[in-house]
Tab-separated table of C-alpha atoms in Angstrom:
chain	number	residue	atom	x	y	z
A	1	ALA	CA	-74.823	-29.765	-40.980
A	2	GLU	CA	-74.352	-31.586	-37.884
A	3	ALA	CA	-71.647	-33.734	-38.948
A	4	ALA	CA	-69.939	-30.574	-40.462
A	5	ALA	CA	-69.993	-28.727	-37.274
A	6	SER	CA	-68.902	-31.646	-35.498
A	7	SER	CA	-66.095	-31.897	-37.711
A	8	ARG	CA	-65.057	-28.204	-37.267
A	9	ALA	CA	-65.369	-28.927	-33.566
A	10	ALA	CA	-63.190	-31.697	-33.803
A	11	ALA	CA	-60.613	-29.792	-35.840
A	12	ALA	CA	-60.532	-27.126	-33.639
A	13	SER	CA	-60.205	-29.613	-30.402
A	14	GLU	CA	-57.262	-31.174	-32.279
A	15	ALA	CA	-55.877	-27.462	-33.225
A	16	MET	CA	-55.950	-26.468	-29.859
A	17	GLU	CA	-54.495	-29.445	-28.279
A	18	SER	CA	-51.629	-29.343	-30.677
A	19	GLU	CA	-51.204	-25.853	-29.478
A	20	LEU	CA	-51.176	-26.734	-25.970
A	21	LEU	CA	-48.593	-29.348	-26.495
A	22	ALA	CA	-46.244	-27.039	-28.323
A	23	LEU	CA	-46.797	-24.129	-25.480
A	24	GLU	CA	-46.228	-27.393	-23.047
A	25	ALA	CA	-42.970	-27.866	-25.003
A	26	ASP	CA	-41.929	-24.218	-25.094
A	27	PHE	CA	-42.490	-23.956	-20.858
A	28	GLU	CA	-40.609	-27.254	-20.595
A	29	ALA	CA	-37.703	-25.676	-22.526
A	30	MET	CA	-37.797	-22.322	-20.809
A	31	ALA	CA	-38.034	-24.084	-17.594
A	32	ASP	CA	-34.718	-25.826	-18.685
A	33	GLN	CA	-33.087	-22.724	-19.415
A	34	ALA	CA	-34.083	-21.214	-16.078
A	35	GLU	CA	-32.445	-24.202	-14.383
A	36	VAL	CA	-29.311	-23.681	-16.309
A	37	MET	CA	-29.178	-20.152	-15.955
A	38	ARG	CA	-29.906	-20.476	-12.033
A	39	GLU	CA	-27.236	-23.365	-11.860
A	40	THR	CA	-24.830	-20.736	-13.800
A	41	ILE	CA	-25.611	-18.146	-11.486
A	42	ALA	CA	-24.861	-19.917	-8.520
A	43	GLN	CA	-21.513	-21.301	-9.547
A	44	ALA	CA	-20.766	-17.829	-10.654
A	45	ASN	CA	-21.679	-16.453	-7.118
A	46	ASN	CA	-19.638	-19.372	-5.574
A	47	ARG	CA	-16.723	-18.520	-7.555
A	48	LEU	CA	-16.991	-14.489	-6.671
A	49	GLU	CA	-17.366	-15.805	-2.934
A	50	ALA	CA	-14.213	-17.647	-3.332
A	51	GLN	CA	-12.060	-14.869	-4.622
A	52	ASP	CA	-13.462	-12.413	-2.162
A	53	ALA	CA	-12.222	-14.475	0.500
A	54	GLN	CA	-8.806	-14.806	-1.465
A	55	MET	CA	-8.578	-11.299	-1.753
A	56	ASN	CA	-9.560	-10.739	1.884
A	57	GLU	CA	-6.812	-13.106	2.941
A	58	ARG	CA	-4.223	-11.440	0.711
A	59	GLU	CA	-5.352	-8.274	2.163
A	60	MET	CA	-4.913	-9.434	5.685
A	61	GLN	CA	-1.545	-10.984	4.640
A	62	ALA	CA	-0.259	-8.009	3.216
A	63	GLU	CA	-1.452	-5.735	6.028
A	64	VAL	CA	0.813	-8.432	8.592
A	65	ASN	CA	3.518	-7.995	6.274
A	66	LEU	CA	3.284	-4.415	6.234
A	67	GLN	CA	3.274	-4.153	9.984
A	68	ARG	CA	5.996	-6.476	10.368
A	69	THR	CA	8.287	-4.641	7.810
A	70	SER	CA	7.212	-1.060	9.790
A	71	ALA	CA	8.208	-2.788	13.136
A	72	PHE	CA	11.627	-4.118	11.934
A	73	TRP	CA	12.580	-0.444	10.305
A	74	ILE	CA	11.262	1.545	13.157
A	75	GLU	CA	13.172	-0.494	15.463
A	76	ARG	CA	16.387	-0.194	13.025
A	77	LEU	CA	15.483	3.637	13.292
A	78	GLU	CA	15.478	3.702	17.118
A	79	VAL	CA	18.845	1.738	17.203
A	80	ALA	CA	20.273	4.493	14.376
A	81	ARG	CA	19.059	7.257	16.313
A	82	ASN	CA	20.522	6.000	19.338
A	83	GLU	CA	23.830	5.450	17.981
A	84	ALA	CA	23.907	9.032	16.234
A	85	GLU	CA	22.700	10.493	19.550
A	86	ASN	CA	25.942	8.714	21.588
A	87	SER	CA	28.507	9.771	18.759
A	88	ARG	CA	27.379	13.439	18.945
A	89	ALA	CA	27.607	13.072	22.641
A	90	ALA	CA	31.098	11.129	22.633
A	91	LEU	CA	32.092	14.237	19.725
A	92	VAL	CA	31.090	17.040	22.147
A	93	LYS	CA	32.826	15.580	24.980
A	94	ALA	CA	36.403	14.575	22.917
A	95	GLN	CA	36.073	18.185	21.823
A	96	ALA	CA	35.590	19.287	25.395
A	97	GLU	CA	38.218	17.229	26.517
A	98	ALA	CA	40.531	18.328	23.863
A	99	ALA	CA	39.594	22.398	24.195
A	100	ALA	CA	40.322	21.612	28.024
A	101	SER	CA	43.615	19.909	27.309
A	102	SER	CA	45.118	22.789	25.089
A	103	ARG	CA	44.793	25.149	27.324
């Protein structure tokens, strides 16, 4: 009876040891998966940060280009307005001179 109890205890101990080894193997596999996930997330985060930096740079460059273009056309508009005003003034003067000379 004592031998049978000892045999059952040894079998139970072996079963528990096997289960413990299986759990340790599962834990190791999960730890490896978690490490791969952490690395994947870190790489994705790095790519997102790089893309965000590129986007910010492109936005800044677009703003600079817009301001340059605006400055160019604003200057041209001012020149055209001045020329139009000078032309109107010359026309008014010419009309006044023509009216005065026709009298």
